Coordinates of C-alpha atoms in Angstrom, one line a residue:
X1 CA 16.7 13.6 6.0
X2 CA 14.1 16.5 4.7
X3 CA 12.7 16.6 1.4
X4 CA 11.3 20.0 0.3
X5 CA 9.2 20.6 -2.9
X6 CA 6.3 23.0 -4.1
X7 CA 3.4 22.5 -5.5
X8 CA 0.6 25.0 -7.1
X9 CA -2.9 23.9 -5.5
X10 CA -6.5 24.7 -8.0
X11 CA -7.0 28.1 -9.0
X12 CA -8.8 30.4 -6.1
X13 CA -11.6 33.3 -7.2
X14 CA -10.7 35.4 -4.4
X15 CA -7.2 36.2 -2.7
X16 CA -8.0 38.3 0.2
X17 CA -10.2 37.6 2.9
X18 CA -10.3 38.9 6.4
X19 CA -8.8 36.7 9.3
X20 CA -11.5 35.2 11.3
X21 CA -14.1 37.4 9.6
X22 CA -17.6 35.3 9.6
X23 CA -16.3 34.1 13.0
X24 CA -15.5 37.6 14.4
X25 CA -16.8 40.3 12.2
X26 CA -13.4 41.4 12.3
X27 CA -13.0 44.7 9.5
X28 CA -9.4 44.3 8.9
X29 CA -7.7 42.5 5.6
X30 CA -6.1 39.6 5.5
X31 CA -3.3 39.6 3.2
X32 CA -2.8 38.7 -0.3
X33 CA -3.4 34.9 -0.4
X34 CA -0.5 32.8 -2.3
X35 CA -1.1 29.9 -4.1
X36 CA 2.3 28.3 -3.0
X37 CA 1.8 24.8 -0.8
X38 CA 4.9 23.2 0.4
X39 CA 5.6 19.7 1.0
X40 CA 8.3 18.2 3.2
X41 CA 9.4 15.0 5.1
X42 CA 10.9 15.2 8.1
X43 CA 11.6 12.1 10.5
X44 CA 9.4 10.1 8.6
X45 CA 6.3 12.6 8.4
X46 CA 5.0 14.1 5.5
X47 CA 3.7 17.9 6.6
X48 CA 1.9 19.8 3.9
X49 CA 1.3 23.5 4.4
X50 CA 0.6 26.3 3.0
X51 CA 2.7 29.8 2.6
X52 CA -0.7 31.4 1.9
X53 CA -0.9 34.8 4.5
X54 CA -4.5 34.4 4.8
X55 CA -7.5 32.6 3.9
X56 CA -9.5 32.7 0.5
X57 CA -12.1 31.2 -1.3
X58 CA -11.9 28.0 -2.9
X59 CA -12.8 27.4 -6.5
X60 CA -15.3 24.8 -5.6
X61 CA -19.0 25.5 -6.1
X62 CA -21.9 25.5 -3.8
X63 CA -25.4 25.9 -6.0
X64 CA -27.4 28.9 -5.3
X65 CA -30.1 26.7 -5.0
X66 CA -31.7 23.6 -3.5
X67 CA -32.6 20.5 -6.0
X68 CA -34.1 18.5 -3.0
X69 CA -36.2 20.0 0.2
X70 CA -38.3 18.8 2.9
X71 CA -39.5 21.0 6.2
X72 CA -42.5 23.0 6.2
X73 CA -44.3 25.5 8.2
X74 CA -47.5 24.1 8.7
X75 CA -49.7 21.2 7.8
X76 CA -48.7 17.3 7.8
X77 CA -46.7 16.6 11.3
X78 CA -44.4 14.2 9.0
X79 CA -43.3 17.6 7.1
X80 CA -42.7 19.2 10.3
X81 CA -39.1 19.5 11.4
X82 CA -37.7 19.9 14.4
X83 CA -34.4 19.8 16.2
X84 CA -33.2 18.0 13.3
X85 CA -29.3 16.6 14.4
X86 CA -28.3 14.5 10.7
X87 CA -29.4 13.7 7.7
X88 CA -28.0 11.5 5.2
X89 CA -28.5 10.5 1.5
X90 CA -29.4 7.0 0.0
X91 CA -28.2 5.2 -2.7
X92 CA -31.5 5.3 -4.4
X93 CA -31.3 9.3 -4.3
X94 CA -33.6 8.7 -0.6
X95 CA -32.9 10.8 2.2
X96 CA -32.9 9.8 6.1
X97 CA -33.5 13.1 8.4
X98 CA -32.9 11.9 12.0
X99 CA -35.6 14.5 13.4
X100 CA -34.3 14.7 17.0
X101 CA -37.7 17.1 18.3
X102 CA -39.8 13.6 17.8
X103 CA -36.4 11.0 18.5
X104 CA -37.7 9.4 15.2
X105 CA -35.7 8.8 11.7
X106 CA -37.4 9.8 8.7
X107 CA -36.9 8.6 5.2
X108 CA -38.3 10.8 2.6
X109 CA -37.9 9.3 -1.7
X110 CA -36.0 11.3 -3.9
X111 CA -38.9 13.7 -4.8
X112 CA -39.4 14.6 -1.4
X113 CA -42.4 12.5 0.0
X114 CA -42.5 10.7 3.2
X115 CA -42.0 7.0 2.9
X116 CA -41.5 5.4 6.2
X117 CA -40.9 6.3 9.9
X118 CA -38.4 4.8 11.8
X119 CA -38.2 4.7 15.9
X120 CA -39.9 6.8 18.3
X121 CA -40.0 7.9 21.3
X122 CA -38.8 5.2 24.0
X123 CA -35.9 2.8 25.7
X124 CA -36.7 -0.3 23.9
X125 CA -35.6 -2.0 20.9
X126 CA -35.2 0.5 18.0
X127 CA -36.4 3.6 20.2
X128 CA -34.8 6.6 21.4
X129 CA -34.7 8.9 24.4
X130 CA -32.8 11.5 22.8
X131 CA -31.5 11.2 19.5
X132 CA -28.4 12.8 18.7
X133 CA -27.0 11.8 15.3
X134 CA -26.9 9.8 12.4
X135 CA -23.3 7.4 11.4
X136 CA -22.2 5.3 8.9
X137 CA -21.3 2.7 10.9
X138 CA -21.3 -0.7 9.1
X139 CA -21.0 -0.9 5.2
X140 CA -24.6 -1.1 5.0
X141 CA -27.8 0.5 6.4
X142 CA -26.9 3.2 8.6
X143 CA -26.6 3.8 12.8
X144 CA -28.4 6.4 15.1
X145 CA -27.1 7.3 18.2
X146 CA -28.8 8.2 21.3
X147 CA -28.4 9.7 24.6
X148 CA -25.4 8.6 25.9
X149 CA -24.0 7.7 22.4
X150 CA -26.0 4.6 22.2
X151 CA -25.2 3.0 19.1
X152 CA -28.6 1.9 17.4
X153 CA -28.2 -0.4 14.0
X154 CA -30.4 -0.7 11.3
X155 CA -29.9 -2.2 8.3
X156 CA -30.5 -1.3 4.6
X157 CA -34.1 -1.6 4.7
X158 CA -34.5 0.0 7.6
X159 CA -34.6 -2.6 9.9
X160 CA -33.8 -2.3 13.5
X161 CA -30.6 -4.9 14.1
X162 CA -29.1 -4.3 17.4
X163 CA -28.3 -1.7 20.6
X164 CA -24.9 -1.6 22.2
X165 CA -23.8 0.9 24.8
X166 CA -20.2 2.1 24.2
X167 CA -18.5 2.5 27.3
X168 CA -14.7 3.7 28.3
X169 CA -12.1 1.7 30.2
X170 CA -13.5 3.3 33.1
X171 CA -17.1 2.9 32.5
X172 CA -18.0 5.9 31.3
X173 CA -19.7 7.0 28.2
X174 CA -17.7 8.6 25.1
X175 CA -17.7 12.7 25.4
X176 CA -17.3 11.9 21.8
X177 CA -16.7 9.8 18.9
X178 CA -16.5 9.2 15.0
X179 CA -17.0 5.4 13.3
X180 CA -16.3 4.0 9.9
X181 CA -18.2 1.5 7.7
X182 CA -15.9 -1.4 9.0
X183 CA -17.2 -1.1 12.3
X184 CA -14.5 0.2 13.6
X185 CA -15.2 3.5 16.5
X186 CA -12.9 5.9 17.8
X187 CA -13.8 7.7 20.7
X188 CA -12.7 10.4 23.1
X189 CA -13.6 10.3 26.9
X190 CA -14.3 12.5 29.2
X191 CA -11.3 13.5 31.2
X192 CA -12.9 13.9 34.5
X193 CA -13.1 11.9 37.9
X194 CA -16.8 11.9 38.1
X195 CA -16.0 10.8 42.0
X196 CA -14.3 14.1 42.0
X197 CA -17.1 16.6 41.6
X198 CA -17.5 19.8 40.1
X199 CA -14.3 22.3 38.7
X200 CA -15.6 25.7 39.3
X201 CA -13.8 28.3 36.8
X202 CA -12.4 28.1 33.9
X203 CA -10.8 24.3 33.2
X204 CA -9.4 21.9 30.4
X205 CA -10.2 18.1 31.0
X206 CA -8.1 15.7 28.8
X207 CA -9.9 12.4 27.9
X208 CA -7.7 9.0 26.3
X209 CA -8.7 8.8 22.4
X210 CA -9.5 4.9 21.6
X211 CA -9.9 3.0 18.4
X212 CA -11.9 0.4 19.6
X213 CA -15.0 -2.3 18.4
X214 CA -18.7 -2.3 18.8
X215 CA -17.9 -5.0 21.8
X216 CA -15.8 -2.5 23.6
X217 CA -12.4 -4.2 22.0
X218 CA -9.7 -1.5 22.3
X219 CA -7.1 -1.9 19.6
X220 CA -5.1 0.8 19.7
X221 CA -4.7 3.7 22.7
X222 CA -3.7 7.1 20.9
X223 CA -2.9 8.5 24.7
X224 CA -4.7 11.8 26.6
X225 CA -6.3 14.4 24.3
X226 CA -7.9 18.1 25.1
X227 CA -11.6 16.6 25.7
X228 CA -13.0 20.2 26.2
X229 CA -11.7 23.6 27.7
X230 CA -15.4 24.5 30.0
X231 CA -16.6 27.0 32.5
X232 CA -17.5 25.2 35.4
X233 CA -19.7 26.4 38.8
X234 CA -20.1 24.1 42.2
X235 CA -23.2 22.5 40.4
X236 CA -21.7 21.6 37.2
X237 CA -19.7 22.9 33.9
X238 CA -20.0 23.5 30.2
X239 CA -17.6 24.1 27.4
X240 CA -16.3 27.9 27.2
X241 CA -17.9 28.9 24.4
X242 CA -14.3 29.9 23.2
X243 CA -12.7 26.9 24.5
X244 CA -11.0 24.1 22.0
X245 CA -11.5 20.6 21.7
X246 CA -10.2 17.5 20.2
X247 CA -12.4 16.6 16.7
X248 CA -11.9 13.8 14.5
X249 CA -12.9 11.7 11.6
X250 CA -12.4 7.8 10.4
X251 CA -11.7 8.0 6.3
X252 CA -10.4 4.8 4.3
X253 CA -8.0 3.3 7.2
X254 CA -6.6 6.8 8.6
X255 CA -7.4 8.7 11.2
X256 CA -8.0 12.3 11.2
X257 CA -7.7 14.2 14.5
X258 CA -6.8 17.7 15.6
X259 CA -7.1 20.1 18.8
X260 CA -8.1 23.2 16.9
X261 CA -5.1 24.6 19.1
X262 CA -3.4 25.4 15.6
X263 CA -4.5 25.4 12.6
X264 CA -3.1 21.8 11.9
X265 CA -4.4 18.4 11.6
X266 CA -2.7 15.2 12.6
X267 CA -3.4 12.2 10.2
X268 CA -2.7 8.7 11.7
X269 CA -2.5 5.1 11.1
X270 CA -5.0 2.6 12.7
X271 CA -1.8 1.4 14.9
X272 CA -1.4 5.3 16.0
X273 CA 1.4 6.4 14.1
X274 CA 1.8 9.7 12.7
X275 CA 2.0 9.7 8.8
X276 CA 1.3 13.2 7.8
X277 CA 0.1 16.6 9.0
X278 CA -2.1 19.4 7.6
X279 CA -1.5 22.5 7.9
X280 CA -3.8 25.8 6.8
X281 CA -3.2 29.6 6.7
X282 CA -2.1 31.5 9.7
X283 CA -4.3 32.7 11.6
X284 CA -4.9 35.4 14.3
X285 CA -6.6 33.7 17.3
X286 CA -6.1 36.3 20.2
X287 CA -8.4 36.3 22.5
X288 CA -9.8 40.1 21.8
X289 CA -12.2 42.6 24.0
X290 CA -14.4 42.3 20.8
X291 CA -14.5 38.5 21.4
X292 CA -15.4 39.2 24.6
X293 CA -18.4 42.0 23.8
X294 CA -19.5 39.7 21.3
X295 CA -20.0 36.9 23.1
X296 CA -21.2 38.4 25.8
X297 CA -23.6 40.0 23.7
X298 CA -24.5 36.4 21.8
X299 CA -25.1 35.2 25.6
X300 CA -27.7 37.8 26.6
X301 CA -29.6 37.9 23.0
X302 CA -30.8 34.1 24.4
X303 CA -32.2 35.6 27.8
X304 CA -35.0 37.0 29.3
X305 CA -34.8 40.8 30.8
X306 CA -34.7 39.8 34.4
X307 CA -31.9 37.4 34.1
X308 CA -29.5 39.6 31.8
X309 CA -28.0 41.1 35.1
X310 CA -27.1 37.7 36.5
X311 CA -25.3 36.5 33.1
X312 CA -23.3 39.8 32.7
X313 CA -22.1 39.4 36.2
X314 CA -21.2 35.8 35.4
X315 CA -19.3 36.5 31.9
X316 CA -17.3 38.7 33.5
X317 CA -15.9 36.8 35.9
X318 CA -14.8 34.5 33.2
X319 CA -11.1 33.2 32.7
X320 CA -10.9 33.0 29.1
X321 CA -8.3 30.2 27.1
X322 CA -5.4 31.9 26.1
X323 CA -6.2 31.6 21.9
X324 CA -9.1 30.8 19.9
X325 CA -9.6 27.2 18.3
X326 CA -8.6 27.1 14.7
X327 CA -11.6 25.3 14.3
X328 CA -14.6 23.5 15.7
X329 CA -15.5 20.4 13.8
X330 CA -13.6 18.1 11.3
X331 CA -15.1 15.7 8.5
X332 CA -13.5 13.9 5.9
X333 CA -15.3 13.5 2.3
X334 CA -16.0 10.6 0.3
X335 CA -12.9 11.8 -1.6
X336 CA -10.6 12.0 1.6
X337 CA -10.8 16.3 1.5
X338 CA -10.4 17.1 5.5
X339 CA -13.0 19.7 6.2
X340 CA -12.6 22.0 9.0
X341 CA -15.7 24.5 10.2
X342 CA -13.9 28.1 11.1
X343 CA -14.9 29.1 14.7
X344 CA -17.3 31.5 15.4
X345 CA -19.4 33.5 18.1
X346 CA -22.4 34.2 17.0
X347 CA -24.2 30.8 15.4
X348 CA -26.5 33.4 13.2
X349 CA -23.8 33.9 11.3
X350 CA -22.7 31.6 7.8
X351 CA -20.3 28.9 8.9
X352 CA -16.8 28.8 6.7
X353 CA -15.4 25.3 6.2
X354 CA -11.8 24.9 5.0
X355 CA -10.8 22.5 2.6
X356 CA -7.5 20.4 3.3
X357 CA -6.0 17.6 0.6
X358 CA -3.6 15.3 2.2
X359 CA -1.7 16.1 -0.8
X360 CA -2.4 19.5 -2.3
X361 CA -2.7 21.0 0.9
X362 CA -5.1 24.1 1.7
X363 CA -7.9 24.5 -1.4
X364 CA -10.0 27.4 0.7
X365 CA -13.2 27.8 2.1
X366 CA -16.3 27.4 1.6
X367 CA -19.2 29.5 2.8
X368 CA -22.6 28.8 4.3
X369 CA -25.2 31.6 4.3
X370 CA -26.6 32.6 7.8
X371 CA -28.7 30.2 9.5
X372 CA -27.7 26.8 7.2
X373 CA -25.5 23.8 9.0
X374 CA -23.7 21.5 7.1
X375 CA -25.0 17.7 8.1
X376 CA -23.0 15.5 4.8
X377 CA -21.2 15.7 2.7
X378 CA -21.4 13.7 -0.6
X379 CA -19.8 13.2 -3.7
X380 CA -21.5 16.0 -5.8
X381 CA -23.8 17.0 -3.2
X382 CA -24.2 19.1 0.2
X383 CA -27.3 18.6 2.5
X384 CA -27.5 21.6 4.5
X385 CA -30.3 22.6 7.8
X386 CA -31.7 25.5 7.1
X387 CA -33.6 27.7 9.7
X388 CA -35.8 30.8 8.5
X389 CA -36.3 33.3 10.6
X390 CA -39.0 32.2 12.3
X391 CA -37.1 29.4 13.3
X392 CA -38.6 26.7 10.9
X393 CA -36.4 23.8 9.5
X394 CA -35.8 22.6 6.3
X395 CA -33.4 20.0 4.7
X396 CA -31.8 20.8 1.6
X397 CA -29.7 19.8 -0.6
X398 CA -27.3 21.5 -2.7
X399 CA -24.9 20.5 -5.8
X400 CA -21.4 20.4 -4.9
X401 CA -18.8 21.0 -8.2
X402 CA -15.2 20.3 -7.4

């Protein structure tokens, strides 16, 4: 039996937008933007989506400026950022930059002044080879990850707990994965035979998505997912930088989890059953010859001279996928609002993030201006990387009104 009603999501201050336009610096018009969302059940799963014909801007706000900053151009190392892969606010108002250019975690008060340096540089207890992100992984203190997704505990005062290696059914290392404060994980493997060697060209590799525990526990098997679509050579391969991937998020006893194949996302029980699914704007996600010149032309921006030959001989080999990703990355907020980052070329530009209720449906984006990454999201707040142009990092963080 299907049930079909509308409902009328919060006011937008825009209604046009061009498809894909920060991603692609496409000059074409999306359509008018409705406000209609439409929610149905069918077989048991609630889909939400909306009948908006392109995207538009949400009604949230982003402040123009920073009320909290740390990162400077010279002077005191401990001010000096660098490679900077998470950052995440304190109940005390405290922020904790995980500053990956020195594998150490720093926590600076709420006016901005050093207090304490965790880790360094190292394999031992508490120490990092190469840090790679910050998680909420227990309900409290906080969890760095290194290399191979090493899961590093600490608790609230910053001291170092415990180091457990997550590994696959098969031994292997997560490609990727997501945790919640109950220490639950779910990650995505690989998808590849590492006894099988290299893939030269263009290839997908599908990886099982597990919920599992800290002590390798699996409770529930969600099946083979699209690890990563990559470009591969006889001495190795990385993802296409077109190519989709599975992304996902742990929120309140749900999991979030989408392929960026379509603008949908899949929201799950812990068991693995489907409940409800998200759907956004339509979107047009052909693989273009201005995709293409762009890309190529993001590719040889990061080269020398003498090498640019050798990379436009290689690009244009290239099989490409047959549509863009819908998006690259997926969080859920302390309010259960799915956000999804827009795809795009050329990282020098903004990034968009789309803004999905479970109920309301599509709310719009949000924008970034060029050169700022989104690392959390809080309740009122946004910290945010920024990079001048001179390359420097900063931290920043930004009042959010919903």
């Amino acid at each position: 039996m299907r049930h079909t009603r509308r409902i009328t999501i919060r006011a937008v201050r825009s209604q046009t937008l061009v498809a894909l336009a920060v991603a692609l610096s496409a000059c074409a018009e999306a359509d008018s933007a409705t406000e209609a969302v439409v929610v149905r059940d069918s077989a048991g799963i609630r889909i939400v989506e909306t009948e908006a014909t392109g995207r538009f801007d949400a009604s949230w706000q982003v402040d123009d400026t920073p009320t909290w900053g740390v990162g400077e151009v010279e002077g005191d190392s401990g001010y000096l950022l660098s490679r900077v892969v998470g950052a995440m606010q304190r109940p005390d108002g405290s922020v904790l930059v995980a500053n990956g250019g020195t594998n150490e975690l720093r926590l600076y008060d709420a006016s901005g002044t050093l207090a304490r340096v965790i880790g360094r540089e190292g394999e031992g207890p508490g120490e990092f080879q190469y840090l790679r992100g910050l998680g909420q992984c227990r309900e409290e203190g906080f969890t760095a990850f290194d290399l191979n997704w090493q899961v590093n505990t600490f608790d609230a005062d910053g001291s170092f707990v415990e180091r457990t290696t997550l590994t696959l059914p098969d031994g292997i290392t997560p490609y990727n994965l997501a945790c919640d404060p109950d220490g639950r994980f779910l990650v995505l493997g690989w998808g590849q035979d590492a006894a099988a060697g290299p893939r030269p060209g263009f290839h997908a590799l599908h990886g099982d998505l597990l919920l599992t525990r800290r002590d390798g526990t699996t409770e529930t098997d969600f099946g083979p997912w699209l690890s990563s679509e990559r470009i591969g050579s006889t001495t190795g391969s990385r993802p296409h930088p077109a190519g989709r991937a599975t992304v996902f998020d742990l929120h309140d006893g749900r999991v979030f989890v989408g392929t960026g194949e379509r603008f949908e996302v899949q929201v799950r029980t812990l068991d693995g059953t489907l409940e409800r699914l998200l759907r956004g704007p339509r979107l047009a996600l052909e693989v273009t010859d201005s995709v293409k010149a762009l890309t190529l032309e993001v590719l040889l921006r990061n080269v020398d001279q003498a090498r640019r030959p050798e990379v436009r001989s290689d690009v244009s080999a290239w099989e490409w996928p047959e549509r863009l990703p819908a998006y690259t990355a997926l969080r859920v907020d302390p309010e259960g609002i799915v956000w999804t980052r827009a795809f795009t070329v050329d990282p020098l530009e903004g990034e968009t993030w789309t803004l999905l209720d479970p109920d309301e449906g599509y709310l719009g984006d949000l924008h970034l201006p060029p050169g700022q990454e989104l690392l959390e999201i809080g309740h009122d707040h946004l910290l945010v990387l920024s990079r001048s142009e001179l390359d420097v990092e900063r931290v920043e963080r930004y009042g959010l009104q919903r």
